[in-house]
């Protein structure tokens, strides 16, 4: 027993107790006769007082030294209301230095002086900081509560294999050469999709797994080559059952982990989401929905609008006082290559009822009044307008809307607005291969009422597919799967697979489906992202204990790294000379 | 909503209810006017009655077809007491065939007619059988309760990376070529050992993870290339704290999952285990401990005993009536190459007080009486004796003891005898490399009181290392780690590492240890094995949803498999021609 108490535990009731504490030296203050030391562990901070008899030992203590002390709890004269142990302190009777520490390369404080790169290299020190400890604690708590909820409604967690088979569809696989089966490879799973469907065929009915998944993609910011998924599947259910079950889970998690009662969990079909927000994952914490003002904006001589498929306006409330400079900044924003608009039109709805726009040359006060009416803008508001072909303009307007939401403080990370988006398109056109691809995956079921469009207008066929969105971030998605041979054959035909190709790629799953596959469907939620959102953060990196950088490297352990010639020989592979970058 | 109830749910109270059920056709009996069908799902079986109006549909149903029925619950005339739904049956009003099934290649029964190979190929059908469903349910339940226990005593589950770094120590790594870092490789973890130690350095204090681990070993029976571990680490603890914590966990699991109160959890040091059982994982469900009878057996003219370092006897109670044939079988058993004894001596302690042995030529009745006294054998018992050099004989006798335990029904799978074995040797001599290796790993701490032997008799130094044993199977092991530089340097020296070599292999962990590493230790338990033992089974395969065969292949998905030339090109690797087997 190294300690009798943790550093977050002692209270005024413990005064006069003899205690043994362990921890790290957070800081020490030398007041001559006495030395004060803040002792830290995962549970909190306790103040120690070293008298003259321990003066030498105490003065020799450095930041992050690991010590054990015996002492007596006393009441503190000047109480610290900010910490739970702030009413007491410990008079030290005995000091043992368990381990000295070199001076850390950055401070172990909430706000540290260490840069990103340095902190990644010394991740084990960064992980001592309270914000990261809180993040990992939150992650633990979420995982416990997710399992509690799913267990309580008869889900089984079933582990699926990590050494599986490479399939050419989808993203790039990480592969693992097999030594025992020379020239053959395993692949690491991008998701347990086929296994969870097989478990439904096996009759497990309600499956889940909190599981690592792998994707060998060129990493965009805030993507990781390995990530964690809450993977779920249910049999004998329709879409409604799945939405209700996982809406229930998220409600439960907010209540248990955040103490927040979600008041609404609206549902929006894909078409509406695109029409009103230009996004399949709208942030509905704020309004500013799209207004299509072609009717009032076209045929007034302004060529740009007249040529456009869509003229789309949003209303920034109470922003009519934006200065020239502020407006110019918005114009610059939409003109950035990442957004790609040619320009931005504005209309100020002045408090006095007049209008001032950047296109006053083409539109008189009455015209602009029509715009304002069409958009529901009131005096004091600012109307912003983009135009062009519909899809592109929706996309640009979505970016502008989110930017304004940030600027105007409408995206409070401590406010939570969940949303289901459903009725996604079944297929999407791929320019490269000049054919339709499954938007979700080839086992997603089409909506029965749209099946007749498969031949004539395949792009219009909707799927029984849905995404869960939280604060404008997609946190999960799923679908009702195809479970009958006929529909599956039809799908493969429309995806351009011959029967042989389909067999070769999805043979074992198709075989399994011949032996009594039940109707089934499921969902997968991104656990890293869910943790970050619950923590009110944008980036997932602090919610992963040991993340990789944007080159897929772990700079702390220096991985990946070369392996020995013996290893390569045993695996029956050769390295090629590095090709020029 | 496909169903109103499951097939395990309806009782006599539900009579007259209108219900909708789904499931698989387990079997059907055609009684002319009526057809009886057993409908199965994960929750149970419910009997359906189809009247004449559904005659055609019902008669067309085959085994494993998936159907949905609407019907009325009625009381059964001849009740089936063996199943919870046995008091009722359903008069079917409406039948919908959700999916037809081909005839499965083996029967979906508790005892199936399918062979191992066939069942592995159709694992999704094998998984429908009740014994496997029970196994996976038990696994789920264990994982839930393990997490509950550890969560309740402040452990955090923290996920560590799967794409890590290859190290030349230990077993062979599975490696993953990096596309973004050409000619470099990740390795899959054999265990999260270094990461959990880093988490202790980070101050997380109590860590656990139910985590997949990977070892590229030639597979012995009942080993898997990927396996699941309950991985744990604690800071500011000594060995006693860890043993108490995980003894508590196993007690808790037996109570919660099996309803069994463990009455004892004895501890035995390694030396005693070897001396009394010839094994570091003794099965203590039965006695039959070793007796060293050199004193009474040597110097009587029997050369084989006279030349032996050790003469070891065990007593098989009440076995003096063994026939010649039974005794010959035991002799054959110990002579098998897997055991390797030259012969086996027996002494029958007859009921009449006389003795009959296979060495009567050398030993008279008084001599044999001395043997019996030395071994505590009584009239009616059988003494079995092996001899030779001590370690080899202990090992052979261990095998014989376990074999007899099986033969005599002393190893009841529903009786549970846990045990801690502690004070393992720190080092073991490796004949191949002619040097000492760490028995556990190089971070295991030596016992302070044995440190003085490191130079003179390194093989005698004991470690703060311990194994958890259940019914003669090692289910876990761990150690108190070294946390100070000086001891670590000493260890590396004795393991034959130069300072540079140690740096190169364990650099980042040694660096981390310089920044205030707390005293810490941990344990890892084999989860697959734990599940099998809780299920009263010898083999782990039925407790893994999708296991691999002895060549590391998943025969269901046919993996590993060749990958495309494009994939190889992107990974910058070439295959070599296959070498001759």
PDB file of N, CA and C in Angstrom, chain A residues 323-364:
ATOM      1  N   UNK A 323     -19.812  46.895 -41.573  1.00  0.00           N
ATOM      2  CA  UNK A 323     -19.051  47.931 -42.267  1.00  0.00           C
ATOM      3  C   UNK A 323     -18.585  47.420 -43.630  1.00  0.00           C
ATOM      4  N   UNK A 324     -18.150  48.354 -44.438  1.00  0.00           N
ATOM      5  CA  UNK A 324     -17.549  48.027 -45.737  1.00  0.00           C
ATOM      6  C   UNK A 324     -16.476  46.940 -45.562  1.00  0.00           C
ATOM      7  N   UNK A 325     -15.644  47.153 -44.521  1.00  0.00           N
ATOM      8  CA  UNK A 325     -14.536  46.233 -44.283  1.00  0.00           C
ATOM      9  C   UNK A 325     -15.047  44.829 -43.948  1.00  0.00           C
ATOM     10  N   UNK A 326     -16.059  44.785 -43.107  1.00  0.00           N
ATOM     11  CA  UNK A 326     -16.618  43.482 -42.739  1.00  0.00           C
ATOM     12  C   UNK A 326     -17.210  42.779 -43.953  1.00  0.00           C
ATOM     13  N   UNK A 327     -17.885  43.560 -44.790  1.00  0.00           N
ATOM     14  CA  UNK A 327     -18.491  42.982 -45.997  1.00  0.00           C
ATOM     15  C   UNK A 327     -17.413  42.496 -46.961  1.00  0.00           C
ATOM     16  N   UNK A 328     -16.358  43.287 -47.087  1.00  0.00           N
ATOM     17  CA  UNK A 328     -15.257  42.887 -47.977  1.00  0.00           C
ATOM     18  C   UNK A 328     -14.646  41.563 -47.526  1.00  0.00           C
ATOM     19  N   UNK A 329     -14.571  41.424 -46.225  1.00  0.00           N
ATOM     20  CA  UNK A 329     -14.005  40.178 -45.686  1.00  0.00           C
ATOM     21  C   UNK A 329     -14.866  38.968 -46.063  1.00  0.00           C
ATOM     22  N   UNK A 330     -16.180  39.170 -46.034  1.00  0.00           N
ATOM     23  CA  UNK A 330     -17.078  38.079 -46.451  1.00  0.00           C
ATOM     24  C   UNK A 330     -16.890  37.764 -47.928  1.00  0.00           C
ATOM     25  N   UNK A 331     -16.747  38.826 -48.744  1.00  0.00           N
ATOM     26  CA  UNK A 331     -16.519  38.620 -50.177  1.00  0.00           C
ATOM     27  C   UNK A 331     -15.226  37.833 -50.380  1.00  0.00           C
ATOM     28  N   UNK A 332     -14.164  38.264 -49.658  1.00  0.00           N
ATOM     29  CA  UNK A 332     -12.897  37.534 -49.759  1.00  0.00           C
ATOM     30  C   UNK A 332     -13.072  36.072 -49.355  1.00  0.00           C
ATOM     31  N   UNK A 333     -13.870  35.878 -48.303  1.00  0.00           N
ATOM     32  CA  UNK A 333     -14.071  34.513 -47.807  1.00  0.00           C
ATOM     33  C   UNK A 333     -14.664  33.610 -48.899  1.00  0.00           C
ATOM     34  N   UNK A 334     -15.731  34.090 -49.558  1.00  0.00           N
ATOM     35  CA  UNK A 334     -16.369  33.216 -50.558  1.00  0.00           C
ATOM     36  C   UNK A 334     -15.529  33.077 -51.822  1.00  0.00           C
ATOM     37  N   UNK A 335     -14.607  34.033 -52.038  1.00  0.00           N
ATOM     38  CA  UNK A 335     -13.764  33.953 -53.234  1.00  0.00           C
ATOM     39  C   UNK A 335     -12.541  33.047 -53.050  1.00  0.00           C
ATOM     40  N   UNK A 336     -12.273  32.638 -51.790  1.00  0.00           N
ATOM     41  CA  UNK A 336     -11.128  31.749 -51.558  1.00  0.00           C
ATOM     42  C   UNK A 336     -11.310  30.485 -52.387  1.00  0.00           C
ATOM     43  N   UNK A 337     -10.199  29.906 -52.888  1.00  0.00           N
ATOM     44  CA  UNK A 337     -10.354  28.727 -53.752  1.00  0.00           C
ATOM     45  C   UNK A 337     -11.128  27.591 -53.073  1.00  0.00           C
ATOM     46  N   UNK A 338     -11.016  27.469 -51.726  1.00  0.00           N
ATOM     47  CA  UNK A 338     -11.758  26.406 -51.033  1.00  0.00           C
ATOM     48  C   UNK A 338     -13.261  26.586 -51.156  1.00  0.00           C
ATOM     49  N   UNK A 339     -13.723  27.839 -51.359  1.00  0.00           N
ATOM     50  CA  UNK A 339     -15.155  28.068 -51.526  1.00  0.00           C
ATOM     51  C   UNK A 339     -15.459  28.221 -53.022  1.00  0.00           C
ATOM     52  N   UNK A 340     -14.740  29.135 -53.664  1.00  0.00           N
ATOM     53  CA  UNK A 340     -14.778  29.180 -55.118  1.00  0.00           C
ATOM     54  C   UNK A 340     -15.915  29.988 -55.737  1.00  0.00           C
ATOM     55  N   UNK A 341     -16.570  30.865 -54.940  1.00  0.00           N
ATOM     56  CA  UNK A 341     -17.602  31.710 -55.545  1.00  0.00           C
ATOM     57  C   UNK A 341     -16.943  32.854 -56.309  1.00  0.00           C
ATOM     58  N   UNK A 342     -17.666  33.390 -57.311  1.00  0.00           N
ATOM     59  CA  UNK A 342     -17.104  34.498 -58.094  1.00  0.00           C
ATOM     60  C   UNK A 342     -17.308  35.818 -57.373  1.00  0.00           C
ATOM     61  N   UNK A 343     -18.360  35.885 -56.561  1.00  0.00           N
ATOM     62  CA  UNK A 343     -18.623  37.131 -55.843  1.00  0.00           C
ATOM     63  C   UNK A 343     -19.767  36.923 -54.889  1.00  0.00           C
ATOM     64  N   UNK A 344     -20.063  38.009 -54.120  1.00  0.00           N
ATOM     65  CA  UNK A 344     -21.130  37.910 -53.124  1.00  0.00           C
ATOM     66  C   UNK A 344     -21.937  39.201 -53.166  1.00  0.00           C
ATOM     67  N   UNK A 345     -23.227  39.070 -53.292  1.00  0.00           N
ATOM     68  CA  UNK A 345     -24.100  40.242 -53.303  1.00  0.00           C
ATOM     69  C   UNK A 345     -24.692  40.419 -51.904  1.00  0.00           C
ATOM     70  N   UNK A 346     -24.760  41.702 -51.451  1.00  0.00           N
ATOM     71  CA  UNK A 346     -25.403  41.902 -50.150  1.00  0.00           C
ATOM     72  C   UNK A 346     -26.513  42.926 -50.261  1.00  0.00           C
ATOM     73  N   UNK A 347     -27.472  42.848 -49.376  1.00  0.00           N
ATOM     74  CA  UNK A 347     -28.505  43.875 -49.230  1.00  0.00           C
ATOM     75  C   UNK A 347     -28.630  44.205 -47.753  1.00  0.00           C
ATOM     76  N   UNK A 348     -28.333  45.439 -47.375  1.00  0.00           N
ATOM     77  CA  UNK A 348     -28.572  45.862 -45.995  1.00  0.00           C
ATOM     78  C   UNK A 348     -30.014  46.317 -45.865  1.00  0.00           C
ATOM     79  N   UNK A 349     -30.754  45.743 -44.912  1.00  0.00           N
ATOM     80  CA  UNK A 349     -32.120  46.189 -44.641  1.00  0.00           C
ATOM     81  C   UNK A 349     -32.033  47.201 -43.491  1.00  0.00           C
ATOM     82  N   UNK A 350     -31.907  48.452 -43.853  1.00  0.00           N
ATOM     83  CA  UNK A 350     -31.623  49.463 -42.832  1.00  0.00           C
ATOM     84  C   UNK A 350     -32.774  49.600 -41.848  1.00  0.00           C
ATOM     85  N   UNK A 351     -32.424  50.095 -40.666  1.00  0.00           N
ATOM     86  CA  UNK A 351     -33.426  50.254 -39.598  1.00  0.00           C
ATOM     87  C   UNK A 351     -34.551  51.200 -40.045  1.00  0.00           C
ATOM     88  N   UNK A 352     -34.216  52.166 -40.934  1.00  0.00           N
ATOM     89  CA  UNK A 352     -35.227  53.142 -41.363  1.00  0.00           C
ATOM     90  C   UNK A 352     -36.128  52.616 -42.484  1.00  0.00           C
ATOM     91  N   UNK A 353     -35.973  51.333 -42.845  1.00  0.00           N
ATOM     92  CA  UNK A 353     -36.861  50.767 -43.860  1.00  0.00           C
ATOM     93  C   UNK A 353     -36.309  50.866 -45.267  1.00  0.00           C
ATOM     94  N   UNK A 354     -35.171  51.543 -45.434  1.00  0.00           N
ATOM     95  CA  UNK A 354     -34.555  51.603 -46.761  1.00  0.00           C
ATOM     96  C   UNK A 354     -33.625  50.414 -46.945  1.00  0.00           C
ATOM     97  N   UNK A 355     -33.162  50.237 -48.165  1.00  0.00           N
ATOM     98  CA  UNK A 355     -32.244  49.140 -48.483  1.00  0.00           C
ATOM     99  C   UNK A 355     -30.998  49.695 -49.127  1.00  0.00           C
ATOM    100  N   UNK A 356     -29.881  49.057 -48.828  1.00  0.00           N
ATOM    101  CA  UNK A 356     -28.625  49.434 -49.503  1.00  0.00           C
ATOM    102  C   UNK A 356     -27.971  48.136 -49.950  1.00  0.00           C
ATOM    103  N   UNK A 357     -27.758  48.010 -51.266  1.00  0.00           N
ATOM    104  CA  UNK A 357     -27.195  46.748 -51.754  1.00  0.00           C
ATOM    105  C   UNK A 357     -25.976  46.994 -52.613  1.00  0.00           C
ATOM    106  N   UNK A 358     -25.271  45.926 -52.922  1.00  0.00           N
ATOM    107  CA  UNK A 358     -24.114  46.037 -53.821  1.00  0.00           C
ATOM    108  C   UNK A 358     -24.554  45.971 -55.279  1.00  0.00           C
ATOM    109  N   UNK A 359     -25.877  45.853 -55.492  1.00  0.00           N
ATOM    110  CA  UNK A 359     -26.370  45.824 -56.871  1.00  0.00           C
ATOM    111  C   UNK A 359     -27.474  46.869 -57.062  1.00  0.00           C
ATOM    112  N   UNK A 360     -27.299  47.998 -56.384  1.00  0.00           N
ATOM    113  CA  UNK A 360     -28.295  49.076 -56.477  1.00  0.00           C
ATOM    114  C   UNK A 360     -28.484  49.540 -57.924  1.00  0.00           C
ATOM    115  N   UNK A 361     -27.444  49.332 -58.747  1.00  0.00           N
ATOM    116  CA  UNK A 361     -27.502  49.721 -60.145  1.00  0.00           C
ATOM    117  C   UNK A 361     -28.643  49.005 -60.872  1.00  0.00           C
ATOM    118  N   UNK A 362     -28.911  47.759 -60.432  1.00  0.00           N
ATOM    119  CA  UNK A 362     -29.900  46.943 -61.155  1.00  0.00           C
ATOM    120  C   UNK A 362     -31.257  46.848 -60.458  1.00  0.00           C
ATOM    121  N   UNK A 363     -31.245  47.123 -59.152  1.00  0.00           N
ATOM    122  CA  UNK A 363     -32.473  46.887 -58.397  1.00  0.00           C
ATOM    123  C   UNK A 363     -32.860  48.127 -57.615  1.00  0.00           C
ATOM    124  N   UNK A 364     -34.113  48.526 -57.735  1.00  0.00           N
ATOM    125  CA  UNK A 364     -34.569  49.683 -56.965  1.00  0.00           C
ATOM    126  C   UNK A 364     -35.094  49.239 -55.604  1.00  0.00           C
TER     127      UNK A 364
END
